[in-house]
Amino acid sequence: MGAATWANRGGMGSMEAYDDAVAVMRRRPSAAPEIRDLIRYATLAANGHNTQAWLFRPDEDGITILPDVQRRTPVVDPDDHHLYVSMGCAAENLAIAAGTAGRAGAIDVHPAGDGGVRFRFGTGNGNDQSLFEAIPQRQSTRADYDGSRVEASDLRQLRAAAAIPGVDLVLVSERTQLNQLRDLILAANTVQMGDPAFVAELKRWLRFSPNTALRLGDGLFSAASGQPPLPEWLGPWLFDRAFSVKAETARYARQIASSGGIAVLAGAEADPAHWVQVGRACQRFALQATALGLTCSFLNQPVEVPEFRADLAALVGLPGRRPDIVLRFGRATPLPFSARRPLAAVLL
């Protein structure tokens, strides 16, 4: 009671109120979902820094997803790679939700035009009920996992779910190769942490209190990353003093050691159309993992630091390619979910 009173007096709000509000954002659509319900489910997709850099323009024939360039992260994502991957994740959620509602359709990518991804409504039923059920439960679980082995049957289901044309998936579960991947990830993370611009951009997207996380509806909320919620006046001060190469290296090394495996996804070409396809495959992988009782989180540092991409590609047997996504997976206790912005903020 004392801690809760202190928190509310400090203006940070309570986790109980936060969890209740986020549960509303993630509620299941009605038996006859409307366009707004489908878009809300699309917004629950994975996306870089939880920036939600997308806009939705519905019409009678479908929904176009457009990049929201005001929410770019130009330091960590200078060529908008993550932005287009995120749009692909949202498009796949949209397609799965529409299929469950009897409006299964097709996804088209038009990066050379307005940069949009188009979902055209159809009239059929989708075949992804288990993935649909997983949409509100999927999260990037940035915590230690339990170290348990992922069965071969589960790995086969993950491969099958992520089978999207133009995308290759490599699953790594052998410890020697996992340790080599760990070393690449830690080296790239050290480079990023030595870049003041990267740290400043990351800090702009951090949210420390439940009230701020709900009010803004975006960003990386400390409680959703396994850290305690803090007043907004205190969080940045502690971040500046606790965010160090040593601490982050130890945290990532521990998390990788506790994981059941790492997935690497790479598009056939390094262009926005293929990045969208990678996003679709990534979202399906994460949803299938959720349906199987597994958790995931991103380890994209060797993708984001260009000088490590070739080494990563060679390590996973894709020489000459640009890797797009690195995901660890395993089993862990879920964390609080991330918030989402209201639909009015993303609807055109």
PDB file of N, CA and C in Angstrom, residues 47-48 72-74 76-89 265-267 269-279 282 298 300 302-304 309 322-326:
ATOM      1  N   ASN A  47       6.806  -4.001 -33.813  1.00  0.00           N
ATOM      2  CA  ASN A  47       7.338  -2.839 -34.538  1.00  0.00           C
ATOM      3  C   ASN A  47       8.501  -2.245 -33.771  1.00  0.00           C
ATOM      4  N   GLY A  48       9.433  -1.652 -34.502  1.00  0.00           N
ATOM      5  CA  GLY A  48      10.657  -1.158 -33.910  1.00  0.00           C
ATOM      6  C   GLY A  48      10.447  -0.063 -32.886  1.00  0.00           C
ATOM      7  N   ARG A  72       9.739   8.059 -37.638  1.00  0.00           N
ATOM      8  CA  ARG A  72      10.936   7.328 -38.038  1.00  0.00           C
ATOM      9  C   ARG A  72      11.973   7.336 -36.901  1.00  0.00           C
ATOM     10  N   THR A  73      12.904   6.378 -36.979  1.00  0.00           N
ATOM     11  CA  THR A  73      14.053   6.348 -36.069  1.00  0.00           C
ATOM     12  C   THR A  73      15.314   6.375 -36.938  1.00  0.00           C
ATOM     13  N   PRO A  74      15.727   7.559 -37.381  1.00  0.00           N
ATOM     14  CA  PRO A  74      16.761   7.652 -38.412  1.00  0.00           C
ATOM     15  C   PRO A  74      18.151   7.210 -37.979  1.00  0.00           C
ATOM     16  N   VAL A  76      18.928   4.471 -35.709  1.00  0.00           N
ATOM     17  CA  VAL A  76      18.985   3.008 -35.721  1.00  0.00           C
ATOM     18  C   VAL A  76      18.462   2.437 -37.035  1.00  0.00           C
ATOM     19  N   ASP A  77      17.677   3.218 -37.784  1.00  0.00           N
ATOM     20  CA  ASP A  77      17.017   2.710 -38.988  1.00  0.00           C
ATOM     21  C   ASP A  77      17.092   3.741 -40.119  1.00  0.00           C
ATOM     22  N   PRO A  78      18.288   4.067 -40.584  1.00  0.00           N
ATOM     23  CA  PRO A  78      18.433   5.183 -41.531  1.00  0.00           C
ATOM     24  C   PRO A  78      17.799   4.933 -42.898  1.00  0.00           C
ATOM     25  N   ASP A  79      17.653   3.675 -43.311  1.00  0.00           N
ATOM     26  CA  ASP A  79      17.051   3.402 -44.625  1.00  0.00           C
ATOM     27  C   ASP A  79      15.615   2.912 -44.508  1.00  0.00           C
ATOM     28  N   ASP A  80      15.011   3.061 -43.330  1.00  0.00           N
ATOM     29  CA  ASP A  80      13.611   2.684 -43.081  1.00  0.00           C
ATOM     30  C   ASP A  80      13.372   1.178 -43.208  1.00  0.00           C
ATOM     31  N   HIS A  81      14.408   0.402 -43.041  1.00  0.00           N
ATOM     32  CA  HIS A  81      14.271  -1.055 -43.071  1.00  0.00           C
ATOM     33  C   HIS A  81      13.278  -1.535 -42.016  1.00  0.00           C
ATOM     34  N   HIS A  82      13.498  -1.147 -40.764  1.00  0.00           N
ATOM     35  CA  HIS A  82      12.614  -1.592 -39.686  1.00  0.00           C
ATOM     36  C   HIS A  82      11.196  -1.070 -39.892  1.00  0.00           C
ATOM     37  N   LEU A  83      11.070   0.128 -40.439  1.00  0.00           N
ATOM     38  CA  LEU A  83       9.752   0.698 -40.677  1.00  0.00           C
ATOM     39  C   LEU A  83       8.947  -0.201 -41.615  1.00  0.00           C
ATOM     40  N   TYR A  84       9.567  -0.636 -42.725  1.00  0.00           N
ATOM     41  CA  TYR A  84       8.852  -1.484 -43.679  1.00  0.00           C
ATOM     42  C   TYR A  84       8.620  -2.884 -43.120  1.00  0.00           C
ATOM     43  N   VAL A  85       9.566  -3.405 -42.354  1.00  0.00           N
ATOM     44  CA  VAL A  85       9.334  -4.691 -41.690  1.00  0.00           C
ATOM     45  C   VAL A  85       8.129  -4.576 -40.759  1.00  0.00           C
ATOM     46  N   SER A  86       8.043  -3.484 -40.006  1.00  0.00           N
ATOM     47  CA  SER A  86       6.922  -3.267 -39.094  1.00  0.00           C
ATOM     48  C   SER A  86       5.601  -3.198 -39.850  1.00  0.00           C
ATOM     49  N   MET A  87       5.600  -2.533 -41.000  1.00  0.00           N
ATOM     50  CA  MET A  87       4.385  -2.470 -41.811  1.00  0.00           C
ATOM     51  C   MET A  87       3.982  -3.859 -42.296  1.00  0.00           C
ATOM     52  N   GLY A  88       4.961  -4.692 -42.624  1.00  0.00           N
ATOM     53  CA  GLY A  88       4.658  -6.070 -43.000  1.00  0.00           C
ATOM     54  C   GLY A  88       4.043  -6.849 -41.852  1.00  0.00           C
ATOM     55  N   CYS A  89       4.559  -6.621 -40.632  1.00  0.00           N
ATOM     56  CA  CYS A  89       3.973  -7.270 -39.454  1.00  0.00           C
ATOM     57  C   CYS A  89       2.512  -6.862 -39.288  1.00  0.00           C
ATOM     58  N   LEU A 265      15.921 -14.162 -40.071  1.00  0.00           N
ATOM     59  CA  LEU A 265      15.139 -14.056 -41.294  1.00  0.00           C
ATOM     60  C   LEU A 265      15.844 -13.116 -42.258  1.00  0.00           C
ATOM     61  N   ALA A 266      15.824 -13.464 -43.550  1.00  0.00           N
ATOM     62  CA  ALA A 266      16.464 -12.643 -44.574  1.00  0.00           C
ATOM     63  C   ALA A 266      15.626 -12.670 -45.838  1.00  0.00           C
ATOM     64  N   GLY A 267      15.372 -11.504 -46.409  1.00  0.00           N
ATOM     65  CA  GLY A 267      14.672 -11.412 -47.673  1.00  0.00           C
ATOM     66  C   GLY A 267      15.590 -11.741 -48.829  1.00  0.00           C
ATOM     67  N   GLU A 269      15.938 -10.100 -51.513  1.00  0.00           N
ATOM     68  CA  GLU A 269      16.559  -8.852 -51.950  1.00  0.00           C
ATOM     69  C   GLU A 269      16.480  -7.838 -50.815  1.00  0.00           C
ATOM     70  N   ALA A 270      17.366  -6.845 -50.844  1.00  0.00           N
ATOM     71  CA  ALA A 270      17.380  -5.810 -49.814  1.00  0.00           C
ATOM     72  C   ALA A 270      16.631  -4.590 -50.334  1.00  0.00           C
ATOM     73  N   ASP A 271      15.298  -4.671 -50.340  1.00  0.00           N
ATOM     74  CA  ASP A 271      14.473  -3.552 -50.801  1.00  0.00           C
ATOM     75  C   ASP A 271      13.169  -3.544 -50.008  1.00  0.00           C
ATOM     76  N   PRO A 272      12.423  -2.432 -50.033  1.00  0.00           N
ATOM     77  CA  PRO A 272      11.219  -2.324 -49.207  1.00  0.00           C
ATOM     78  C   PRO A 272      10.192  -3.421 -49.447  1.00  0.00           C
ATOM     79  N   ALA A 273      10.016  -3.853 -50.689  1.00  0.00           N
ATOM     80  CA  ALA A 273       9.032  -4.903 -50.951  1.00  0.00           C
ATOM     81  C   ALA A 273       9.389  -6.188 -50.206  1.00  0.00           C
ATOM     82  N   HIS A 274      10.665  -6.548 -50.213  1.00  0.00           N
ATOM     83  CA  HIS A 274      11.078  -7.756 -49.491  1.00  0.00           C
ATOM     84  C   HIS A 274      11.087  -7.534 -47.981  1.00  0.00           C
ATOM     85  N   TRP A 275      11.362  -6.316 -47.539  1.00  0.00           N
ATOM     86  CA  TRP A 275      11.316  -6.044 -46.103  1.00  0.00           C
ATOM     87  C   TRP A 275       9.899  -6.230 -45.575  1.00  0.00           C
ATOM     88  N   VAL A 276       8.899  -5.844 -46.365  1.00  0.00           N
ATOM     89  CA  VAL A 276       7.508  -6.084 -45.970  1.00  0.00           C
ATOM     90  C   VAL A 276       7.253  -7.582 -45.858  1.00  0.00           C
ATOM     91  N   GLN A 277       7.745  -8.349 -46.828  1.00  0.00           N
ATOM     92  CA  GLN A 277       7.573  -9.804 -46.774  1.00  0.00           C
ATOM     93  C   GLN A 277       8.257 -10.396 -45.542  1.00  0.00           C
ATOM     94  N   VAL A 278       9.437  -9.880 -45.211  1.00  0.00           N
ATOM     95  CA  VAL A 278      10.122 -10.331 -43.994  1.00  0.00           C
ATOM     96  C   VAL A 278       9.258 -10.040 -42.770  1.00  0.00           C
ATOM     97  N   GLY A 279       8.639  -8.860 -42.741  1.00  0.00           N
ATOM     98  CA  GLY A 279       7.760  -8.523 -41.626  1.00  0.00           C
ATOM     99  C   GLY A 279       6.599  -9.489 -41.494  1.00  0.00           C
ATOM    100  N   CYS A 282       8.018 -12.670 -40.088  1.00  0.00           N
ATOM    101  CA  CYS A 282       8.377 -12.441 -38.680  1.00  0.00           C
ATOM    102  C   CYS A 282       7.142 -12.477 -37.793  1.00  0.00           C
ATOM    103  N   PHE A 298      13.575  -9.499 -29.801  1.00  0.00           N
ATOM    104  CA  PHE A 298      14.471  -9.153 -30.893  1.00  0.00           C
ATOM    105  C   PHE A 298      15.896  -8.932 -30.403  1.00  0.00           C
ATOM    106  N   ASN A 300      18.422  -7.489 -32.780  1.00  0.00           N
ATOM    107  CA  ASN A 300      18.730  -7.015 -34.130  1.00  0.00           C
ATOM    108  C   ASN A 300      20.029  -6.219 -34.243  1.00  0.00           C
ATOM    109  N   PRO A 302      23.238  -6.940 -34.768  1.00  0.00           N
ATOM    110  CA  PRO A 302      24.128  -7.192 -35.912  1.00  0.00           C
ATOM    111  C   PRO A 302      23.469  -6.938 -37.262  1.00  0.00           C
ATOM    112  N   VAL A 303      22.169  -6.698 -37.277  1.00  0.00           N
ATOM    113  CA  VAL A 303      21.480  -6.232 -38.482  1.00  0.00           C
ATOM    114  C   VAL A 303      21.582  -4.716 -38.584  1.00  0.00           C
ATOM    115  N   GLU A 304      21.486  -4.045 -37.456  1.00  0.00           N
ATOM    116  CA  GLU A 304      21.445  -2.582 -37.418  1.00  0.00           C
ATOM    117  C   GLU A 304      22.816  -1.938 -37.586  1.00  0.00           C
ATOM    118  N   ARG A 309      26.808  -7.272 -40.653  1.00  0.00           N
ATOM    119  CA  ARG A 309      25.822  -8.024 -41.434  1.00  0.00           C
ATOM    120  C   ARG A 309      26.449  -9.182 -42.200  1.00  0.00           C
ATOM    121  N   ARG A 322      21.621  -9.823 -47.043  1.00  0.00           N
ATOM    122  CA  ARG A 322      21.474  -8.900 -45.923  1.00  0.00           C
ATOM    123  C   ARG A 322      20.476  -9.499 -44.939  1.00  0.00           C
ATOM    124  N   PRO A 323      20.900  -9.955 -43.767  1.00  0.00           N
ATOM    125  CA  PRO A 323      19.943 -10.445 -42.775  1.00  0.00           C
ATOM    126  C   PRO A 323      19.022  -9.307 -42.338  1.00  0.00           C
ATOM    127  N   ASP A 324      17.790  -9.657 -42.021  1.00  0.00           N
ATOM    128  CA  ASP A 324      16.791  -8.636 -41.704  1.00  0.00           C
ATOM    129  C   ASP A 324      16.328  -8.640 -40.254  1.00  0.00           C
ATOM    130  N   ILE A 325      16.170  -9.814 -39.674  1.00  0.00           N
ATOM    131  CA  ILE A 325      15.603  -9.925 -38.326  1.00  0.00           C
ATOM    132  C   ILE A 325      16.340 -11.030 -37.568  1.00  0.00           C
ATOM    133  N   VAL A 326      16.620 -10.762 -36.295  1.00  0.00           N
ATOM    134  CA  VAL A 326      17.163 -11.776 -35.389  1.00  0.00           C
ATOM    135  C   VAL A 326      16.232 -11.843 -34.177  1.00  0.00           C
TER     136      VAL A 326
END
